Structures are given as structure tokens and as C-alpha cells.
mmCIF file of C-alpha atoms and ligand atoms in Angstrom:
data_model
loop_
_atom_site.group_PDB
_atom_site.id
_atom_site.type_symbol
_atom_site.label_atom_id
_atom_site.label_comp_id
_atom_site.label_asym_id
_atom_site.label_seq_id
_atom_site.Cartn_x
_atom_site.Cartn_y
_atom_site.Cartn_z
ATOM 1 C CA MET A 1 5.924 -10.046 -10.535
ATOM 2 C CA SER A 2 5.375 -6.711 -12.246
ATOM 3 C CA THR A 3 8.383 -5.280 -10.374
ATOM 4 C CA ASN A 4 10.724 -8.284 -10.785
ATOM 5 C CA PRO A 5 13.675 -7.346 -13.077
ATOM 6 C CA TRP A 6 14.798 -10.993 -13.525
ATOM 7 C CA LEU A 7 11.395 -12.010 -14.809
ATOM 8 C CA ARG A 8 11.064 -8.897 -16.946
ATOM 9 C CA GLU A 9 14.391 -9.628 -18.615
ATOM 10 C CA ARG A 10 13.356 -13.194 -19.516
ATOM 11 C CA ALA A 11 9.638 -12.870 -20.173
ATOM 12 C CA THR A 12 9.956 -9.969 -22.604
ATOM 13 C CA ARG A 13 12.218 -12.140 -24.796
ATOM 14 C CA THR A 14 9.696 -14.991 -24.918
ATOM 15 C CA ALA A 15 7.939 -15.133 -28.273
ATOM 16 C CA PHE A 16 4.637 -16.208 -26.775
ATOM 17 C CA VAL A 17 4.585 -13.397 -24.207
ATOM 18 C CA ARG A 18 5.407 -10.895 -26.951
ATOM 19 C CA ARG A 19 2.554 -12.274 -29.034
ATOM 20 C CA SER A 20 0.050 -12.339 -26.196
ATOM 21 C CA VAL A 21 0.796 -8.760 -25.146
ATOM 22 C CA SER A 22 -0.504 -7.711 -28.553
ATOM 23 C CA THR A 23 -4.009 -8.424 -27.225
ATOM 24 C CA PHE A 24 -3.591 -5.350 -25.022
ATOM 25 C CA MET A 25 -1.523 -3.101 -27.285
ATOM 26 C CA PRO A 26 -1.525 -2.711 -31.064
ATOM 27 C CA GLY A 27 2.277 -2.262 -31.211
ATOM 28 C CA GLU A 28 5.325 -0.739 -29.549
ATOM 29 C CA ARG A 29 5.548 2.297 -31.854
ATOM 30 C CA LEU A 30 3.561 5.554 -31.619
ATOM 31 C CA GLU A 31 2.546 4.981 -35.255
ATOM 32 C CA ASP A 32 0.878 1.684 -34.248
ATOM 33 C CA ALA A 33 -1.073 3.456 -31.514
ATOM 34 C CA MET A 34 -2.077 6.299 -33.854
ATOM 35 C CA ALA A 35 -3.299 3.807 -36.462
ATOM 36 C CA ALA A 36 -5.408 2.148 -33.756
ATOM 37 C CA ALA A 37 -6.736 5.593 -32.753
ATOM 38 C CA ALA A 38 -7.727 6.296 -36.366
ATOM 39 C CA ALA A 39 -9.544 2.946 -36.558
ATOM 40 C CA GLN A 40 -11.330 3.654 -33.277
ATOM 41 C CA GLN A 41 -12.338 7.103 -34.484
ATOM 42 C CA LYS A 42 -14.111 5.520 -37.481
ATOM 43 C CA GLN A 43 -16.173 3.527 -34.997
ATOM 44 C CA GLY A 44 -17.068 6.630 -32.986
ATOM 45 C CA ILE A 45 -14.577 5.872 -30.193
ATOM 46 C CA GLY A 46 -12.154 8.491 -28.845
ATOM 47 C CA THR A 47 -8.628 7.565 -27.755
ATOM 48 C CA ILE A 48 -6.249 8.201 -24.892
ATOM 49 C CA LEU A 49 -2.599 7.563 -25.806
ATOM 50 C CA THR A 50 -0.066 6.490 -23.216
ATOM 51 C CA LYS A 51 3.596 5.579 -23.578
ATOM 52 C CA LEU A 52 4.471 2.828 -21.157
ATOM 53 C CA GLY A 53 7.224 3.458 -18.653
ATOM 54 C CA GLU A 54 7.535 4.438 -15.006
ATOM 55 C CA ASN A 55 10.015 5.228 -12.233
ATOM 56 C CA LEU A 56 12.812 6.869 -14.162
ATOM 57 C CA THR A 57 16.269 7.273 -12.664
ATOM 58 C CA ARG A 58 17.734 10.130 -14.720
ATOM 59 C CA VAL A 59 16.530 13.690 -15.369
ATOM 60 C CA GLU A 60 17.386 13.284 -19.080
ATOM 61 C CA GLU A 61 14.849 10.470 -19.338
ATOM 62 C CA ALA A 62 12.077 12.723 -17.984
ATOM 63 C CA GLU A 63 13.033 15.330 -20.587
ATOM 64 C CA GLU A 64 12.891 12.670 -23.291
ATOM 65 C CA VAL A 65 9.410 11.559 -22.200
ATOM 66 C CA THR A 66 8.166 15.156 -22.042
ATOM 67 C CA ARG A 67 9.488 15.892 -25.535
ATOM 68 C CA HIS A 68 7.918 12.701 -26.785
ATOM 69 C CA TYR A 69 4.480 13.734 -25.510
ATOM 70 C CA LEU A 70 4.876 17.279 -26.900
ATOM 71 C CA ASP A 71 5.474 15.657 -30.260
ATOM 72 C CA VAL A 72 2.452 13.360 -29.783
ATOM 73 C CA LEU A 73 0.212 16.385 -29.186
ATOM 74 C CA ASP A 74 1.521 17.966 -32.422
ATOM 75 C CA LYS A 75 1.104 14.762 -34.433
ATOM 76 C CA VAL A 76 -2.386 14.073 -33.097
ATOM 77 C CA GLN A 77 -3.547 17.514 -34.199
ATOM 78 C CA ALA A 78 -1.859 17.204 -37.589
ATOM 79 C CA ALA A 79 -3.587 13.834 -38.130
ATOM 80 C CA GLY A 80 -6.978 15.192 -37.029
ATOM 81 C CA LEU A 81 -7.291 12.510 -34.349
ATOM 82 C CA ARG A 82 -9.613 12.674 -31.361
ATOM 83 C CA ALA A 83 -6.861 11.438 -29.030
ATOM 84 C CA GLN A 84 -5.849 12.779 -25.632
ATOM 85 C CA ILE A 85 -2.713 11.783 -23.703
ATOM 86 C CA SER A 86 -2.271 10.202 -20.288
ATOM 87 C CA VAL A 87 0.993 10.487 -18.333
ATOM 88 C CA LYS A 88 2.480 9.008 -15.189
ATOM 89 C CA PRO A 89 4.069 11.592 -12.860
ATOM 90 C CA THR A 90 7.068 9.290 -12.286
ATOM 91 C CA GLN A 91 7.665 9.331 -16.069
ATOM 92 C CA LEU A 92 7.908 13.114 -15.879
ATOM 93 C CA GLY A 93 10.472 12.944 -13.068
ATOM 94 C CA LEU A 94 8.435 12.902 -9.833
ATOM 95 C CA ASP A 95 10.948 10.624 -8.058
ATOM 96 C CA LEU A 96 13.840 12.860 -9.056
ATOM 97 C CA ASP A 97 12.588 16.404 -8.543
ATOM 98 C CA LYS A 98 9.011 17.489 -7.891
ATOM 99 C CA ALA A 99 9.531 20.989 -9.323
ATOM 100 C CA LEU A 100 10.916 19.503 -12.517
ATOM 101 C CA CYS A 101 7.955 17.127 -12.768
ATOM 102 C CA PHE A 102 5.548 20.052 -12.355
ATOM 103 C CA ALA A 103 7.407 22.068 -15.005
ATOM 104 C CA ASN A 104 7.285 19.125 -17.431
ATOM 105 C CA LEU A 105 3.575 18.592 -16.810
ATOM 106 C CA GLN A 106 2.935 22.294 -17.308
ATOM 107 C CA ARG A 107 4.755 22.187 -20.666
ATOM 108 C CA LEU A 108 2.441 19.381 -21.745
ATOM 109 C CA VAL A 109 -0.693 21.168 -20.587
ATOM 110 C CA ASP A 110 0.408 24.405 -22.309
ATOM 111 C CA ARG A 111 0.905 22.480 -25.537
ATOM 112 C CA ALA A 112 -2.461 20.748 -25.075
ATOM 113 C CA VAL A 113 -4.073 24.202 -24.805
ATOM 114 C CA GLU A 114 -2.353 25.271 -28.040
ATOM 115 C CA ARG A 115 -3.417 22.065 -29.779
ATOM 116 C CA ASP A 116 -6.972 22.042 -28.400
ATOM 117 C CA ASN A 117 -6.262 18.842 -26.525
ATOM 118 C CA PHE A 118 -6.218 17.447 -22.997
ATOM 119 C CA VAL A 119 -3.754 15.801 -20.578
ATOM 120 C CA TRP A 120 -4.706 13.086 -18.090
ATOM 121 C CA ILE A 121 -2.544 12.354 -15.053
ATOM 122 C CA ASP A 122 -2.441 8.673 -14.082
ATOM 123 C CA MET A 123 -2.527 7.746 -10.410
ATOM 124 C CA GLU A 124 0.327 5.435 -9.408
ATOM 125 C CA SER A 125 0.856 3.504 -6.169
ATOM 126 C CA SER A 126 -0.149 4.979 -2.791
ATOM 127 C CA PRO A 127 3.149 6.716 -1.830
ATOM 128 C CA TYR A 128 2.614 9.018 -4.832
ATOM 129 C CA VAL A 129 -0.980 10.054 -4.127
ATOM 130 C CA ASP A 130 -0.299 13.268 -2.159
ATOM 131 C CA ALA A 131 2.351 14.506 -4.563
ATOM 132 C CA THR A 132 0.107 13.681 -7.543
ATOM 133 C CA LEU A 133 -2.818 15.603 -6.039
ATOM 134 C CA ASP A 134 -0.487 18.588 -5.481
ATOM 135 C CA LEU A 135 0.685 18.392 -9.066
ATOM 136 C CA TYR A 136 -2.892 18.315 -10.290
ATOM 137 C CA ARG A 137 -4.019 21.220 -8.110
ATOM 138 C CA SER A 138 -1.178 23.501 -9.142
ATOM 139 C CA THR A 139 -1.617 22.666 -12.826
ATOM 140 C CA ARG A 140 -5.411 23.028 -12.665
ATOM 141 C CA THR A 141 -5.109 26.604 -11.370
ATOM 142 C CA ARG A 142 -3.392 27.447 -14.673
ATOM 143 C CA SER A 143 -5.600 25.503 -17.087
ATOM 144 C CA PRO A 144 -8.733 23.335 -17.190
ATOM 145 C CA ARG A 145 -7.104 21.108 -19.864
ATOM 146 C CA VAL A 146 -5.917 18.603 -17.295
ATOM 147 C CA GLY A 147 -7.611 15.686 -15.530
ATOM 148 C CA LEU A 148 -6.663 13.283 -12.760
ATOM 149 C CA ALA A 149 -7.215 9.574 -12.061
ATOM 150 C CA VAL A 150 -8.419 8.567 -8.586
ATOM 151 C CA GLN A 151 -8.568 5.022 -7.223
ATOM 152 C CA ALA A 152 -11.749 3.593 -5.696
ATOM 153 C CA TYR A 153 -9.813 0.995 -3.675
ATOM 154 C CA LEU A 154 -8.263 3.675 -1.404
ATOM 155 C CA TYR A 155 -10.258 4.688 1.685
ATOM 156 C CA ARG A 156 -9.008 8.268 1.327
ATOM 157 C CA THR A 157 -10.382 8.796 -2.183
ATOM 158 C CA ALA A 158 -13.887 9.914 -1.126
ATOM 159 C CA GLN A 159 -12.317 12.774 0.821
ATOM 160 C CA ASP A 160 -9.871 13.604 -1.969
ATOM 161 C CA VAL A 161 -12.775 13.797 -4.411
ATOM 162 C CA GLU A 162 -14.654 16.232 -2.135
ATOM 163 C CA SER A 163 -11.602 18.482 -2.106
ATOM 164 C CA LEU A 164 -11.327 18.319 -5.914
ATOM 165 C CA ILE A 165 -14.967 19.059 -6.767
ATOM 166 C CA PRO A 166 -14.748 22.838 -6.053
ATOM 167 C CA LEU A 167 -11.926 23.057 -8.603
ATOM 168 C CA GLY A 168 -14.255 21.917 -11.403
ATOM 169 C CA ALA A 169 -12.061 18.905 -11.862
ATOM 170 C CA ALA A 170 -11.987 16.362 -14.676
ATOM 171 C CA ILE A 171 -11.724 13.075 -12.808
ATOM 172 C CA ARG A 172 -11.130 9.551 -14.045
ATOM 173 C CA VAL A 173 -12.431 7.041 -11.519
ATOM 174 C CA VAL A 174 -10.601 3.675 -11.645
ATOM 175 C CA LYS A 175 -10.638 0.749 -9.234
ATOM 176 C CA GLY A 176 -6.832 0.837 -8.783
ATOM 177 C CA ALA A 177 -4.148 -1.407 -10.250
ATOM 178 C CA TYR A 178 -1.467 -1.691 -7.523
ATOM 179 C CA LEU A 179 -1.081 -4.026 -4.574
ATOM 180 C CA GLU A 180 -2.041 -1.945 -1.507
ATOM 181 C CA ALA A 181 -2.262 -2.833 2.200
ATOM 182 C CA PRO A 182 -5.688 -3.368 3.843
ATOM 183 C CA SER A 183 -4.827 -0.509 6.214
ATOM 184 C CA ILE A 184 -5.238 1.946 3.330
ATOM 185 C CA ALA A 185 -7.292 0.095 0.678
ATOM 186 C CA TYR A 186 -10.479 -1.961 0.665
ATOM 187 C CA PRO A 187 -9.362 -5.587 0.575
ATOM 188 C CA LYS A 188 -12.742 -6.867 -0.686
ATOM 189 C CA LYS A 189 -13.613 -6.422 -4.341
ATOM 190 C CA ALA A 190 -17.299 -5.870 -3.501
ATOM 191 C CA ASP A 191 -16.362 -2.841 -1.362
ATOM 192 C CA VAL A 192 -14.145 -1.421 -4.115
ATOM 193 C CA ASP A 193 -16.993 -1.835 -6.612
ATOM 194 C CA GLU A 194 -19.465 -0.103 -4.301
ATOM 195 C CA ASN A 195 -17.055 2.753 -3.649
ATOM 196 C CA PHE A 196 -16.515 3.102 -7.405
ATOM 197 C CA TYR A 197 -20.265 3.502 -7.886
ATOM 198 C CA THR A 198 -20.597 5.984 -5.000
ATOM 199 C CA LEU A 199 -17.671 8.103 -6.222
ATOM 200 C CA CYS A 200 -19.054 8.245 -9.770
ATOM 201 C CA CYS A 201 -22.532 9.225 -8.529
ATOM 202 C CA ARG A 202 -20.966 11.952 -6.392
ATOM 203 C CA LEU A 203 -19.053 13.290 -9.394
ATOM 204 C CA LEU A 204 -22.243 13.302 -11.476
ATOM 205 C CA ALA A 205 -24.182 15.300 -8.865
ATOM 206 C CA ASP A 206 -25.409 18.783 -9.817
ATOM 207 C CA ASP A 207 -22.826 20.725 -7.802
ATOM 208 C CA ALA A 208 -19.916 18.686 -9.204
ATOM 209 C CA ARG A 209 -21.106 19.190 -12.785
ATOM 210 C CA LYS A 210 -21.966 22.879 -12.406
ATOM 211 C CA GLY A 211 -18.363 23.581 -11.442
ATOM 212 C CA GLY A 212 -17.364 22.329 -14.919
ATOM 213 C CA GLY A 213 -16.383 18.826 -13.850
ATOM 214 C CA LEU A 214 -16.062 15.896 -16.237
ATOM 215 C CA LEU A 215 -16.211 12.260 -15.184
ATOM 216 C CA HIS A 216 -14.365 9.387 -16.832
ATOM 217 C CA ILE A 217 -15.967 6.105 -15.796
ATOM 218 C CA ALA A 218 -12.908 3.910 -16.342
ATOM 219 C CA THR A 219 -13.952 0.298 -15.903
ATOM 220 C CA HIS A 220 -14.674 -2.866 -17.905
ATOM 221 C CA ASP A 221 -17.055 -4.113 -15.260
ATOM 222 C CA PRO A 222 -20.400 -4.638 -17.073
ATOM 223 C CA ARG A 223 -22.358 -4.456 -13.821
ATOM 224 C CA LEU A 224 -20.945 -1.047 -12.920
ATOM 225 C CA VAL A 225 -21.215 0.179 -16.495
ATOM 226 C CA ASP A 226 -24.935 -0.643 -16.587
ATOM 227 C CA ARG A 227 -25.653 0.540 -13.045
ATOM 228 C CA LEU A 228 -24.105 3.913 -13.835
ATOM 229 C CA ALA A 229 -25.911 4.111 -17.180
ATOM 230 C CA SER A 230 -29.200 3.734 -15.273
ATOM 231 C CA PHE A 231 -28.146 6.463 -12.827
ATOM 232 C CA ILE A 232 -27.207 8.742 -15.744
ATOM 233 C CA ASP A 233 -30.545 8.184 -17.504
ATOM 234 C CA GLN A 234 -32.567 8.541 -14.337
ATOM 235 C CA HIS A 235 -30.932 11.908 -13.534
ATOM 236 C CA ARG A 236 -30.938 13.055 -17.193
ATOM 237 C CA ILE A 237 -27.220 13.715 -17.123
ATOM 238 C CA PRO A 238 -25.998 15.075 -20.490
ATOM 239 C CA THR A 239 -23.340 13.191 -22.476
ATOM 240 C CA SER A 240 -21.074 16.258 -22.127
ATOM 241 C CA ALA A 241 -20.669 15.436 -18.410
ATOM 242 C CA TYR A 242 -19.112 11.998 -18.696
ATOM 243 C CA GLU A 243 -17.320 9.438 -20.845
ATOM 244 C CA TYR A 244 -16.791 5.750 -20.343
ATOM 245 C CA ALA A 245 -13.133 4.760 -20.620
ATOM 246 C CA MET A 246 -11.658 1.316 -21.214
ATOM 247 C CA LEU A 247 -8.380 -0.254 -22.223
ATOM 248 C CA TYR A 248 -7.566 -1.417 -25.735
ATOM 249 C CA GLY A 249 -8.460 -5.062 -26.297
ATOM 250 C CA ILE A 250 -10.549 -5.507 -23.141
ATOM 251 C CA GLN A 251 -14.324 -6.081 -23.253
ATOM 252 C CA ARG A 252 -14.606 -5.156 -26.931
ATOM 253 C CA SER A 253 -18.244 -6.274 -27.115
ATOM 254 C CA LEU A 254 -19.135 -4.044 -24.166
ATOM 255 C CA GLN A 255 -17.324 -1.179 -25.909
ATOM 256 C CA GLN A 256 -19.428 -1.745 -29.028
ATOM 257 C CA ARG A 257 -22.613 -1.965 -27.010
ATOM 258 C CA LEU A 258 -21.888 1.429 -25.400
ATOM 259 C CA VAL A 259 -21.180 3.089 -28.736
ATOM 260 C CA GLN A 260 -24.353 1.640 -30.242
ATOM 261 C CA ALA A 261 -26.322 3.002 -27.292
ATOM 262 C CA GLY A 262 -24.908 6.491 -28.010
ATOM 263 C CA ARG A 263 -22.728 6.594 -24.877
ATOM 264 C CA PRO A 264 -19.455 8.548 -25.161
ATOM 265 C CA LEU A 265 -16.466 6.175 -24.997
ATOM 266 C CA ARG A 266 -12.687 6.572 -25.026
ATOM 267 C CA VAL A 267 -10.274 3.683 -25.237
ATOM 268 C CA LEU A 268 -6.771 3.969 -23.851
ATOM 269 C CA VAL A 269 -4.137 2.708 -26.267
ATOM 270 C CA ALA A 270 -0.736 1.942 -24.749
ATOM 271 C CA TYR A 271 2.510 1.658 -26.690
ATOM 272 C CA GLY A 272 6.256 1.675 -26.042
ATOM 273 C CA GLU A 273 8.930 -0.894 -25.267
ATOM 274 C CA TYR A 274 8.563 -0.821 -21.497
ATOM 275 C CA TRP A 275 5.364 -2.860 -21.389
ATOM 276 C CA PHE A 276 6.242 -5.620 -18.926
ATOM 277 C CA PRO A 277 4.973 -4.174 -15.572
ATOM 278 C CA TRP A 278 1.866 -2.860 -17.275
ATOM 279 C CA TYR A 279 1.198 -6.228 -18.932
ATOM 280 C CA MET A 280 1.666 -8.048 -15.614
ATOM 281 C CA ARG A 281 -0.920 -5.769 -13.983
ATOM 282 C CA ARG A 282 -3.372 -6.564 -16.814
ATOM 283 C CA LEU A 283 -2.786 -10.297 -16.206
ATOM 284 C CA ALA A 284 -3.230 -9.899 -12.472
ATOM 285 C CA GLU A 285 -6.615 -8.280 -12.966
ATOM 286 C CA ARG A 286 -8.055 -11.443 -14.426
ATOM 287 C CA PRO A 287 -6.989 -14.979 -13.449
ATOM 288 C CA ALA A 288 -8.249 -16.314 -16.792
ATOM 289 C CA ASN A 289 -5.512 -14.290 -18.504
ATOM 290 C CA VAL A 290 -2.832 -15.959 -16.374
ATOM 291 C CA TRP A 291 -4.143 -19.448 -17.178
ATOM 292 C CA PHE A 292 -4.146 -18.543 -20.835
ATOM 293 C CA VAL A 293 -0.458 -17.580 -20.669
ATOM 294 C CA ILE A 294 0.563 -20.624 -18.593
ATOM 295 C CA LYS A 295 -1.293 -23.016 -20.897
ATOM 296 C CA ASN A 296 0.463 -21.564 -23.911
ATOM 297 C CA ILE A 297 3.897 -21.624 -22.301
ATOM 298 C CA PHE A 298 3.504 -25.371 -21.642
ATOM 299 C CA ALA A 299 1.774 -26.146 -24.936
HETATM 300 C C1 LIG B 1 -8.914 4.172 -19.107
HETATM 301 C C2 LIG B 1 -8.278 3.549 -17.895
HETATM 302 C C3 LIG B 1 -7.297 4.218 -17.210
HETATM 303 C C4 LIG B 1 -6.723 3.655 -16.056
HETATM 304 N N1 LIG B 1 -5.819 4.395 -15.323
HETATM 305 C C5 LIG B 1 -5.391 3.912 -14.146
HETATM 306 C C6 LIG B 1 -4.604 4.713 -13.269
HETATM 307 O O1 LIG B 1 -4.275 5.855 -13.562
HETATM 308 N N2 LIG B 1 -4.193 4.166 -12.085
HETATM 309 C C7 LIG B 1 -4.555 2.895 -11.702
HETATM 310 O O2 LIG B 1 -4.198 2.475 -10.595
HETATM 311 N N3 LIG B 1 -5.299 2.125 -12.513
HETATM 312 C C8 LIG B 1 -5.718 2.583 -13.718
HETATM 313 N N4 LIG B 1 -6.504 1.792 -14.513
HETATM 314 C C9 LIG B 1 -6.668 0.342 -14.194
HETATM 315 C C10 LIG B 1 -7.776 0.114 -13.194
HETATM 316 O O3 LIG B 1 -7.395 0.564 -11.923
HETATM 317 C C11 LIG B 1 -8.118 -1.395 -13.078
HETATM 318 O O4 LIG B 1 -6.983 -2.085 -12.656
HETATM 319 C C12 LIG B 1 -8.589 -2.018 -14.374
HETATM 320 O O5 LIG B 1 -9.435 -1.139 -15.079
HETATM 321 C C13 LIG B 1 -9.380 -3.334 -14.097
HETATM 322 O O6 LIG B 1 -10.490 -3.103 -13.311
HETATM 323 P P1 LIG B 1 -12.008 -3.000 -13.862
HETATM 324 O O7 LIG B 1 -12.559 -1.743 -13.339
HETATM 325 O O8 LIG B 1 -12.047 -3.138 -15.314
HETATM 326 O O9 LIG B 1 -12.816 -4.125 -13.130
HETATM 327 P P2 LIG B 1 -12.560 -5.636 -12.751
HETATM 328 O O10 LIG B 1 -13.529 -5.897 -11.674
HETATM 329 O O11 LIG B 1 -11.110 -5.899 -12.503
HETATM 330 O O12 LIG B 1 -12.986 -6.386 -14.053
HETATM 331 C C14 LIG B 1 -14.333 -6.416 -14.510
HETATM 332 C C15 LIG B 1 -14.382 -7.275 -15.755
HETATM 333 O O13 LIG B 1 -13.655 -6.621 -16.804
HETATM 334 C C16 LIG B 1 -12.906 -7.571 -17.537
HETATM 335 N N5 LIG B 1 -11.478 -7.306 -17.372
HETATM 336 C C17 LIG B 1 -10.912 -6.454 -16.480
HETATM 337 N N6 LIG B 1 -9.575 -6.450 -16.617
HETATM 338 C C18 LIG B 1 -9.297 -7.317 -17.591
HETATM 339 C C19 LIG B 1 -8.089 -7.756 -18.207
HETATM 340 N N7 LIG B 1 -6.915 -7.302 -17.822
HETATM 341 N N8 LIG B 1 -8.176 -8.678 -19.199
HETATM 342 C C20 LIG B 1 -9.374 -9.140 -19.628
HETATM 343 N N9 LIG B 1 -10.545 -8.758 -19.071
HETATM 344 C C21 LIG B 1 -10.509 -7.863 -18.094
HETATM 345 C C22 LIG B 1 -13.290 -8.921 -17.029
HETATM 346 O O14 LIG B 1 -14.386 -9.408 -17.762
HETATM 347 C C23 LIG B 1 -13.710 -8.643 -15.607
HETATM 348 O O15 LIG B 1 -14.596 -9.583 -15.094
HETATM 349 C C24 LIG B 1 -7.112 2.342 -15.652
HETATM 350 C C25 LIG B 1 -8.113 1.669 -16.341
HETATM 351 C C26 LIG B 1 -8.712 2.250 -17.440
HETATM 352 C C27 LIG B 1 -9.808 1.505 -18.129
#
């Protein structure tokens, strides 16, 4: 459903859907996201800003997105916010021209260096994984101010992580949000969860940390959050080596619990008009969300 244009056209005009999406994003404008970042900062929570959108068709659009993020990095510094940015390679033109995408990413990382900030690269669906790893590697050789998301549901990720560790990589481990075939991704949730734990432990190991690595534990799964907290305490891993990362509006009580326990936390705040596919993936992650929407549509 996230890729269905007919549904997107209709659903985004429905008042209830527009209202219910506000659970997951404070507003469509950058100003809304920055206000949410300021509120989070008061609670001791860092932010990751992301403008929704993917799979562009014109080079001009990639330029527009790049300029937008350059401006975000300027505005974040001017506002004194502790907010990084996270970008999708397809938003920077990966489908159109890989060299252009790399150049756009490099412009963002250069600006992040100037503004004492950091750029995260999202991982999209499986056909983009190799190109995204290439992008990361070539950007990382020029600056450490860039990190990469990897998906625990893919069988290949353990090997990819091994190849990234010697680079001193900042890695965000996520479970993975796209529909992938069992030939390349664990079909059982329990296996994805276990792989998530194993990958995070690997990235918290001495050799991974000594190379300057940073781990983002990006999950709302309380079991994994607590299991990894025990691992961290047991191995006396410093708070400079990791951060928990969650999405705006999801598991707020768990977010508060982490902050109260002195754990570093960042919350990703999404904004922009192109929220439909992203919203559908958030619904798909939790059947209760779908029932909530259906009930309200029929109410
Ligand atoms: C900071 C961040 C960045 C991400 N970047 C990427 C990326 O680059 N590429 C990518 O493929 N994926 C990305 N994701 C999404 C990720 O892959 C998962 O789809 C998403 O985090 C849901 O999985 P989970 O780990 O929270 O665990 P799950 O096992 O799905 O959920 C655990 C519990 O969390 C709660 N929960 C989870 N999702 C929801 C929801 N939508 N609504 C309400 N409650 C919910 C529920 O209580 C659920 O029982 C990112 C996620 C985060 C937090």
C-alpha cells in the first residue's frame, strides 16, 4: 500500500488520516520539526531531522533536496539545536545518477563539518544496499561526520558490518522497514530480533569502538532496549560509544525511561508533504495502528 499512487492520492486528502499522521510527525514544515527538536532538547533528548520523500525522477528535485538540507544544517546551528540530519540516497538522486548523488551527499557532509554536525544515510530497500554502502565508503574516506543505517532483517548485514568496522564507522542498526523476500531477509521476527542484538553487540565490541565507531540502537522494542542496556552495563561501555534512537511519537514512555536512566537518546523527527509511504510503513509495523485507523474511518 505504501507504493500505491491511487491510495496515496485519496488517503492524503482524508481528514482523519491527516489527523492521525500527526501522531508520528509534529507537522509538515521544517519549523514544526525544529520546534519539536527544541522541546526534545529541553528534556535531554537529541534529534535527527528528516524530510520525507524518496525516488525522485528529476535531477532538479535532487538539487532542491540537497539545498534544503544545507539550509537545515545552517538553521540548526543558528538555533543552537542538538539536531543531526538523515537523508535517503534516492532523495539525493541515486536513481538518476550515482555520481551526482555522491556529490550531493558530499556537499551535505562538508557543510556538516563546517557546522559541527553530522549526516546519517538511511538504508532503503534491498536493490539499493550495494550502492548505498559504496556511497558511505567513499564519503567516509573524506570525513568521519557521516553514518549509515544497516538492516538486521537482511542475511548479508553481518558481513557488511564486518567490512565497515575497520573504517571506524558510525552505524545505525534498524530491523528494516521494507517488504523483502525470504531468500534475502529473515522471514521470522524472532530471527530479526536476535540478529539485531548480535549486530549491536558486535558493534559495541572493543575493536569496533577503538576504531572510533559509534552505534545507534534504533528500535522501540523494549526487550531489545533492555537486553542491550544490560550488555552495555556488563561491559562498562561508555555513553560516548552509543545512543538509542527512536521515532517521534512512538514508545514515549520508553523514551522517558531511557532519559531518566541517563542513557543517550535521539528521536527522529520527520516532516514534509510526502509522508504517505512513510506513514504506511509505520502502520504496517504495528497491526494495532491499522485497526485504529480502520475503526476511525468507519466511526
Ligand atoms: C531512528 C530510526 C531510524 C530508522 N531508519 C531506518 C532506515 O534507514 N531504513 C529502514 O529500513 N528502517 C529504518 N527504521 C525503521 C526500522 O527499520 C523499523 O521498521 C522500525 O523501527 C520498527 O521496528 P522496531 O525495531 O521498533 O521493532 P518492532 O518489533 O517492530 O516493534 C517493537 C515495539 O515497538 C512499538 N512500535 C514499533 N513500531 C511502532 C509503530 N509504528 N507504532 C507504534 N508502536 C510501534 C510497539 O510497541 C512494538 O511492539 C528506522 C527506525 C528508527 C527508530
